[in-house]
CSV table of C-alpha atoms in Angstrom, one decimal:
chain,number,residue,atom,x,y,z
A,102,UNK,CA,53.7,8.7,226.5
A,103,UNK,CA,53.2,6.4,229.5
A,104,UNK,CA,52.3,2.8,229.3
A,105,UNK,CA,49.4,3.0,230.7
A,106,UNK,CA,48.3,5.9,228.4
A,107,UNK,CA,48.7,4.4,225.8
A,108,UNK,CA,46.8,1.2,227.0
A,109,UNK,CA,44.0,4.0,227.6
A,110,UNK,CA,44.0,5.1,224.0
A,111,UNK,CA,44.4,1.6,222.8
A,112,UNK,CA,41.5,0.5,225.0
A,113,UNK,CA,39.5,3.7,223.5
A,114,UNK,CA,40.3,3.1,219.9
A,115,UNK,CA,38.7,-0.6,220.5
A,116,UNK,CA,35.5,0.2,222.1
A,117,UNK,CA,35.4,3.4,219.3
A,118,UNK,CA,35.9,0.1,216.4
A,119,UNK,CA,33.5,-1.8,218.2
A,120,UNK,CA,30.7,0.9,217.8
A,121,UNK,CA,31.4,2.0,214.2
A,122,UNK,CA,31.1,-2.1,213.5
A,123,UNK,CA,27.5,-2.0,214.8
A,124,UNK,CA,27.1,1.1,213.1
A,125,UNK,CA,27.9,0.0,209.9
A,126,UNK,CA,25.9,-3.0,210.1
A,127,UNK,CA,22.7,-1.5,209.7
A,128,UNK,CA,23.9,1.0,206.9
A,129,UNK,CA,21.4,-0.8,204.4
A,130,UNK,CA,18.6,1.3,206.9
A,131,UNK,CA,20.4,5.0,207.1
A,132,UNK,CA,17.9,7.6,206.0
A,133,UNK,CA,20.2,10.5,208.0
A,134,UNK,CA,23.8,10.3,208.5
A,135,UNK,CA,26.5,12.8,210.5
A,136,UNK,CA,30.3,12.4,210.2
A,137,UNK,CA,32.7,14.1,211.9
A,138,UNK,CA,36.3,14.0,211.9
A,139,UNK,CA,40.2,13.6,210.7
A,140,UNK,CA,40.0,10.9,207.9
A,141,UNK,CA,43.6,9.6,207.3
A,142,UNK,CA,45.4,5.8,207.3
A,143,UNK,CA,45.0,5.6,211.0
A,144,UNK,CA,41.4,5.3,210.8
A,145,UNK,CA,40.6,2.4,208.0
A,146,UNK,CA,37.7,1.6,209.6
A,147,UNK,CA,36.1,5.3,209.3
A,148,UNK,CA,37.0,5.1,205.6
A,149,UNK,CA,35.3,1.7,205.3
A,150,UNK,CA,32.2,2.8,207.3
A,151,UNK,CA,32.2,5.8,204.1
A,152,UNK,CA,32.4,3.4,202.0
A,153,UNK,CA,29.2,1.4,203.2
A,154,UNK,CA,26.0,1.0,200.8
A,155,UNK,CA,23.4,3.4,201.8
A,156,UNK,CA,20.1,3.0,199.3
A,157,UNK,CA,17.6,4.5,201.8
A,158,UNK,CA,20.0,7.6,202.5
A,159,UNK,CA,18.7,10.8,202.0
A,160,UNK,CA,20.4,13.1,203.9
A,161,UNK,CA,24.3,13.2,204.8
A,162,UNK,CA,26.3,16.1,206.9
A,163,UNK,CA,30.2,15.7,206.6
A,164,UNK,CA,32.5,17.5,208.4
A,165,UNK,CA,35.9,16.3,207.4
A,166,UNK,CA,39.1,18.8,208.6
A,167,UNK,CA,41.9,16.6,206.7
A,168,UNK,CA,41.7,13.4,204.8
A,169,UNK,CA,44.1,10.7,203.0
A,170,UNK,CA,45.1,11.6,199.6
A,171,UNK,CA,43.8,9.9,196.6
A,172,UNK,CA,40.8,8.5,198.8
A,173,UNK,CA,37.6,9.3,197.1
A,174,UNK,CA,34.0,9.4,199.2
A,175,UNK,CA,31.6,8.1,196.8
A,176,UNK,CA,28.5,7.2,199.0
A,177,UNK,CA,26.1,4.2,196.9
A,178,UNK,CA,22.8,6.4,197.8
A,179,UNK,CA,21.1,6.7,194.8
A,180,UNK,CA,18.3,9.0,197.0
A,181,UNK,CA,20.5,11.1,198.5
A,182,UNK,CA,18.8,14.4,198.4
A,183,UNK,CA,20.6,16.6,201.0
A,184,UNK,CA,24.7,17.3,201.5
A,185,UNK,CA,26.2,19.4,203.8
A,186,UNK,CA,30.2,19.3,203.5
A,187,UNK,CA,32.4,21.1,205.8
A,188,UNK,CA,36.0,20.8,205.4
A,189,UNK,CA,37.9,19.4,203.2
A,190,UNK,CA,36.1,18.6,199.5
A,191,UNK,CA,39.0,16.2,198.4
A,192,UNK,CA,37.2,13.1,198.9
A,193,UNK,CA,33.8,14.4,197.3
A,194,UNK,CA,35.7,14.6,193.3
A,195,UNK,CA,34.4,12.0,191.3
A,196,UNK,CA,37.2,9.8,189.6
A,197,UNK,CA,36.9,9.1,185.7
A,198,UNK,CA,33.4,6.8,185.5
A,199,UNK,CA,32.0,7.9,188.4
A,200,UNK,CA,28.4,8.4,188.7
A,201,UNK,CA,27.0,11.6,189.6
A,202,UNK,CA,24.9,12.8,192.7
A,203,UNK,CA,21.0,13.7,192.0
A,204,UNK,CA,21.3,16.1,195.2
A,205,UNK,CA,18.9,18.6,195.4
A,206,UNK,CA,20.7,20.4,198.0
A,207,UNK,CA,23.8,21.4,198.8
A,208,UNK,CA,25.8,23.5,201.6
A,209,UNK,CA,29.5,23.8,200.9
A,210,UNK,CA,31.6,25.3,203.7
A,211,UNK,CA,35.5,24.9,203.4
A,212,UNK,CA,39.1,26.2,203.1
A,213,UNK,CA,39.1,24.1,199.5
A,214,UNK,CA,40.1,25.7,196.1
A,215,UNK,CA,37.5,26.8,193.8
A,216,UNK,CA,38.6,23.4,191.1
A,217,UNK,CA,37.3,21.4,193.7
A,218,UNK,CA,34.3,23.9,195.0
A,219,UNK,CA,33.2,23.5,191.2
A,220,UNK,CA,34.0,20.0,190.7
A,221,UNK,CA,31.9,18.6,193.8
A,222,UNK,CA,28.9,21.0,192.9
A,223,UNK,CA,29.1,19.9,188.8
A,224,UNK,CA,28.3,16.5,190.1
A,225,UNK,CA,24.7,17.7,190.7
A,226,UNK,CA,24.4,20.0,188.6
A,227,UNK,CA,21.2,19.1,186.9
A,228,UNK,CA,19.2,18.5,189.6
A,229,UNK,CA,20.6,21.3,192.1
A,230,UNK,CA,17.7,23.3,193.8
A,231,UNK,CA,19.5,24.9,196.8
A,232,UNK,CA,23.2,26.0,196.6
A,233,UNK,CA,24.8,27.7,200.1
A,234,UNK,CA,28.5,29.0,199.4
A,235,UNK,CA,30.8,29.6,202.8
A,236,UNK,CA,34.2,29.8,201.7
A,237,UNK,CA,37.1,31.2,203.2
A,238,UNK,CA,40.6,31.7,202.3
A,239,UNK,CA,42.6,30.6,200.0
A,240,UNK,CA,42.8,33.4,197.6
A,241,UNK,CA,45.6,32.8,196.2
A,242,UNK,CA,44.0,29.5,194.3
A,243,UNK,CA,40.8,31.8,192.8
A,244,UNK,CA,41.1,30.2,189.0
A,245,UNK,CA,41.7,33.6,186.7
A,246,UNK,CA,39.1,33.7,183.9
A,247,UNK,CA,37.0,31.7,186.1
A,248,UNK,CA,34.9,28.6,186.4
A,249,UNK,CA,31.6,28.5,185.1
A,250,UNK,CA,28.7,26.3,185.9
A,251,UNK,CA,25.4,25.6,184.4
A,252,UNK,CA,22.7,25.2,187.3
A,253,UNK,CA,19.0,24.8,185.4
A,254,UNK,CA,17.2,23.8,188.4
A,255,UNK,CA,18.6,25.8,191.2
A,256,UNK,CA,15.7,28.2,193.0
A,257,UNK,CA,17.4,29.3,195.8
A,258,UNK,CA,21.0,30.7,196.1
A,259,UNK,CA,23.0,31.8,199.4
A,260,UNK,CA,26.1,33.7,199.5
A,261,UNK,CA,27.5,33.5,202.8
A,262,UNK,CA,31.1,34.6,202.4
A,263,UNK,CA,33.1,36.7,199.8
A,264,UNK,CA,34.2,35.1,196.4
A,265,UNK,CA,36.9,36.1,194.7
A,266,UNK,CA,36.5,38.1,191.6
A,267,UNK,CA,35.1,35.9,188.7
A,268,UNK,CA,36.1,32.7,190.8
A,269,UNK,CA,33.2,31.6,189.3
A,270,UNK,CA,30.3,32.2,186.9
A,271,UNK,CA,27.3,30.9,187.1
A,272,UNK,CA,24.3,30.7,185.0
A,273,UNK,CA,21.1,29.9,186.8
A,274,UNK,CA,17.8,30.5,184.6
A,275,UNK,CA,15.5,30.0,187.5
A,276,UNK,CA,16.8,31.3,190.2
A,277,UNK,CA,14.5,33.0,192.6
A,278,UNK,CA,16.0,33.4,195.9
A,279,UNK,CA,19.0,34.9,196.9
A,280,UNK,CA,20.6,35.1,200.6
A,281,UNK,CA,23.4,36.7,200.6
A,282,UNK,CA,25.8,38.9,203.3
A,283,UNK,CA,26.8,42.4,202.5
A,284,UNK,CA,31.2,41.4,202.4
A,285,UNK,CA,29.4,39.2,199.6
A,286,UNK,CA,27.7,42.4,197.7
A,287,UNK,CA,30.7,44.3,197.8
A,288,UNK,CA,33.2,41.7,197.0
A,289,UNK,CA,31.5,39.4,194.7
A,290,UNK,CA,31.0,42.0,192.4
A,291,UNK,CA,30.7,39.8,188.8
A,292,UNK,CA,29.2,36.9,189.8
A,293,UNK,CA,26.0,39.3,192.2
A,294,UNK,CA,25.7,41.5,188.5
A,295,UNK,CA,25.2,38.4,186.3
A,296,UNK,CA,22.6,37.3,189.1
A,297,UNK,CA,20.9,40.4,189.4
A,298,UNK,CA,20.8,41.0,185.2
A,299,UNK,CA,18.3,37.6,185.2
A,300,UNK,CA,15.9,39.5,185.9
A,301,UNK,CA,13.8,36.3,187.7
A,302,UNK,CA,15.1,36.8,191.3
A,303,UNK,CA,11.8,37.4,193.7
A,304,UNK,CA,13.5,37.1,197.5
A,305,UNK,CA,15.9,38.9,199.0
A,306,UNK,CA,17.6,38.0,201.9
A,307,UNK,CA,20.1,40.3,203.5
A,308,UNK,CA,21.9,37.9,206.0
A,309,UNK,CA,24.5,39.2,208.8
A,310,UNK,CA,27.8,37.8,208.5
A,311,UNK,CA,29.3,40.2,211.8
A,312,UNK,CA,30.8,41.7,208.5
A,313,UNK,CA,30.0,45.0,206.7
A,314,UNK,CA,26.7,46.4,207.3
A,315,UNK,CA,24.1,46.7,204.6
A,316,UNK,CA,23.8,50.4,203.7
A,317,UNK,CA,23.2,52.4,200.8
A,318,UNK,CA,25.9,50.8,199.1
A,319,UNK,CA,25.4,47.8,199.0
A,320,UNK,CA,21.8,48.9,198.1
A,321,UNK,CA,22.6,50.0,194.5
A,322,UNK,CA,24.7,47.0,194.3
A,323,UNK,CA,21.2,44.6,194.0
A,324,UNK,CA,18.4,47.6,192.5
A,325,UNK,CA,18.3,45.8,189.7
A,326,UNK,CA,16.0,43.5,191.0
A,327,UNK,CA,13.1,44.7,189.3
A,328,UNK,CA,10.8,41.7,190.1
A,329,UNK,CA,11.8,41.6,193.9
A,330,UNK,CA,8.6,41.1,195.8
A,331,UNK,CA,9.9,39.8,199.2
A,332,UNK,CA,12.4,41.8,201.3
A,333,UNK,CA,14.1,39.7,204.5
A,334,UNK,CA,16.9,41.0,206.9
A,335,UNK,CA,17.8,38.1,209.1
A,336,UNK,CA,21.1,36.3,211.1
A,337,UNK,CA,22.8,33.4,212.3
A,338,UNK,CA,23.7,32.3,215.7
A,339,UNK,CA,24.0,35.4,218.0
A,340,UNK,CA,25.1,37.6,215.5
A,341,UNK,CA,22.7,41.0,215.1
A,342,UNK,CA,21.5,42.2,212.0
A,343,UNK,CA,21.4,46.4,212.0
A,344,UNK,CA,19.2,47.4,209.1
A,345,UNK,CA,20.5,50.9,208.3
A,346,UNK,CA,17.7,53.8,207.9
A,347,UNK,CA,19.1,55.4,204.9
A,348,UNK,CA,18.5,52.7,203.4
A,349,UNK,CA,15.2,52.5,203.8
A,350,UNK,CA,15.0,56.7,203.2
A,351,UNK,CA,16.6,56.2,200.0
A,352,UNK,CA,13.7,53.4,199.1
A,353,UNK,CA,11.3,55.5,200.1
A,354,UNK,CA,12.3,58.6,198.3
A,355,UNK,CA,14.3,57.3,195.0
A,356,UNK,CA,12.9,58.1,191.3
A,357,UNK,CA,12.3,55.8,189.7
A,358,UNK,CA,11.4,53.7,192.5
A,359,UNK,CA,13.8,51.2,193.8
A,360,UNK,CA,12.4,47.8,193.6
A,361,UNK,CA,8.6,48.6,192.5
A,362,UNK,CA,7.1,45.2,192.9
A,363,UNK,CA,8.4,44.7,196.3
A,364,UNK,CA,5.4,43.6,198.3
A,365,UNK,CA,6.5,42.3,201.6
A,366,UNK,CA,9.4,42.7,204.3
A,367,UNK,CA,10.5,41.0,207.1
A,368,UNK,CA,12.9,42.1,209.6
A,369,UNK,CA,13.5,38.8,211.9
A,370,UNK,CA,14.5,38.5,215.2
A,371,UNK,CA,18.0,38.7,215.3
A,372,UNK,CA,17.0,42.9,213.9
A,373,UNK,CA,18.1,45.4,216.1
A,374,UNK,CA,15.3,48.3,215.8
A,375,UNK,CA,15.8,51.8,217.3
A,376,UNK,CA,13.7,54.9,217.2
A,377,UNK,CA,15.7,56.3,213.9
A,378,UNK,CA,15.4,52.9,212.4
A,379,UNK,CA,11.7,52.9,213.0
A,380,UNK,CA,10.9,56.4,212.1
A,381,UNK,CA,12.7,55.4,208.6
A,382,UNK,CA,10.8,52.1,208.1
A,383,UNK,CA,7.4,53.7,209.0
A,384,UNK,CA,8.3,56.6,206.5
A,385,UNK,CA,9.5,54.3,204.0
A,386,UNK,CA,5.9,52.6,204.3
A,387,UNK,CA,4.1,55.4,204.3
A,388,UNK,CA,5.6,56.6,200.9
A,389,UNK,CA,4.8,53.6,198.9
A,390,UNK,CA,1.8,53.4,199.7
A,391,UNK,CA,0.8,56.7,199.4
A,392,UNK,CA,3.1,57.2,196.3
A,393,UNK,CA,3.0,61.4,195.4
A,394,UNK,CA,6.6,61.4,194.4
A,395,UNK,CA,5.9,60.6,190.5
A,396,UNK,CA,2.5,59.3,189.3
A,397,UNK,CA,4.0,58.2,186.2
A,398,UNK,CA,6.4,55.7,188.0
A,399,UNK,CA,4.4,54.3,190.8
A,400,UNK,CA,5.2,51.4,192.8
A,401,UNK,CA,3.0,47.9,193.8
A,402,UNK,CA,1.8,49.1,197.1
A,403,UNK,CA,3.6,47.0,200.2
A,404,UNK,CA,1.0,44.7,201.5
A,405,UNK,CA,3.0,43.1,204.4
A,406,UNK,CA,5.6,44.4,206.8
A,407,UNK,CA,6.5,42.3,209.9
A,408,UNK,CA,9.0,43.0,212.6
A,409,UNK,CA,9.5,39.9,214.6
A,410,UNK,CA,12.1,42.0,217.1
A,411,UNK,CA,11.3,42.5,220.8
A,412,UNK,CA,10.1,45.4,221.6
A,413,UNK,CA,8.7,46.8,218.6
A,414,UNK,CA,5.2,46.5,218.8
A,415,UNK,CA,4.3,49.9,218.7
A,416,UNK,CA,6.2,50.4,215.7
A,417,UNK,CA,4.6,47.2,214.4
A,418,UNK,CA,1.0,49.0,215.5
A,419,UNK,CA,1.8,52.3,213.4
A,420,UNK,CA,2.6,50.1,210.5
A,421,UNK,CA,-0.1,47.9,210.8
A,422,UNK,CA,-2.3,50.8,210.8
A,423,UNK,CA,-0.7,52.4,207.6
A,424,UNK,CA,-1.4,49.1,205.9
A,425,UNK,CA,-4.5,49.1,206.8
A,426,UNK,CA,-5.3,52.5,205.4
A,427,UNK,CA,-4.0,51.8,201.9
A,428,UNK,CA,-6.0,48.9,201.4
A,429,UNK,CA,-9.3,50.4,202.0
């Protein structure tokens, strides 16, 4: 490396210094913070801005792709509600004494082992609301018998990635939302039939990973859902969500019905709708609520279906219309 490069990179490094000082300075006032980076002995002064006291912090986004060994990332923010880690989860486990986090939310997206998936997300366990699971890799360090956590508080559940086999187990009395991508259906077979038996999930939201679509099998793999009144198919990014029409063929036709409480769908706008699709949603529509299939088991008729797509307002018209119908 030239001389003069590395005057460039020293000069760089000072100004960068120079900024996290003022940063740090007003830490006492953070209500949002955003850190990004490679967290090793080279940068002391990004550990020591970790390290600040935060009391008014309530939300924190970390992105951190490799970090010192031994350090430990234990923010003083006694409201922090909201944590979004990305990255390595090393310096998010709690030494012996350590406090633990009253989050409320929590988004986990790593290459980390499940020990450390489990030990970051045991430190809020009590007061845990929202849970997101993205985790990739790493197979080979899936704990066998797996790890099980206690979650009393946590309402809404997503499933972004597939889990190992019993990885982990997970008891969640009041869950009532679920988002979760079809790989995660398929592959996450123990922990999705523990969550389906609790009998208390309401919301279902099939979420495009560019994976496997959701089809028939994947279907049967969540019918036990008997108190599912809200039906979403929705995406991230650019990615397109394809609702398959047997799927809504076999809900429309199935004995006993498949989700009899269901009350409301929504296919978003990341949906891609053709003709078949449609003819299968309207069909699927007109079924339950015209139920002639089985008196005896009878479906709650649907009371709102909306496609927020482009280009599908006459399908949203012929629905509409149906709706309309079976409510007078």
């Amino acid at each position: 490396m030239s001389a003069i490069r590395k005057q460039e990179i020293n000069r760089s490094l000072k100004w960068f210094n120079r900024a996290l000082d003022l940063v740090s300075a007003h830490a006492n006032r953070w209500q949002t913070a955003f850190i990004a980076g490679t967290l090793n002995e080279d940068h002391s002064t990004q550990l020591d801005l970790l390290h600040s006291r935060t009391p008014t912090l309530r939300k924190l986004d970390v992105k951190l792709y490799r970090s010192t060994p031994g350090f430990h990332f234990l923010p003083a923010a006694s409201m922090l509600q909201s944590m979004v880690v990305d990255g390595d989860l090393q310096p998010f486990q709690a030494p012996t004494g350590a406090e633990n986090l009253r989050l409320t939310r929590l988004e986990i997206g790593t290459f980390s082992d499940y020990h450390l998936i489990c030990g970051l997300i045991k430190r809020c366990a009590a007061t845990l609301q929202l849970l997101s699971l993205s985790v990739y890799g790493r197979e080979e360090v899936a704990p066998t018998g797996g790890l099980q956590l206690s979650l009393p508080a946590l309402r809404k559940l997503k499933i972004h990635s597939h889990i190992p086999e019993d990885a982990i187990r997970m008891a969640s009395p009041s869950l009532e939302e679920l988002v979760v991508c079809p790989s995660a259906l398929l592959g996450t077979r123990s922990l999705i039939d523990r969550l389906v038996t609790s009998q208390n999930i309401v919301s279902l939201n099939i979420f495009s990973d560019d994976g496997p679509r959701f089809t028939i099998r994947e279907l049967h793999r969540v019918v036990g859902l008997k108190k599912l009144r809200e039906l979403v198919f929705s995406a991230h990014g650019y990615t397109v969500q394809k609702p398959q029409p047997e799927v809504f063929i076999e809900l429309a036709t199935r004995i006993p019905p498949i989700w009899p409480e269901l009350e409301e769908v929504i296919f978003q706008s990341s949906c891609y709708f053709n003709a078949r699709l449609g003819e299968a949603v309207v069909g699927f529509v007109r079924s339950r609520n015209s139920w002639q299939i089985d008196k005896k088991e009878k479906p709650v008729g649907l009371r709102s279906v909306t496609i927020l797509c482009d280009g599908c307002s006459a399908i949203q018209a012929q629905i509409d219309e149906l709706l309309v119908g079976a409510s007078t």
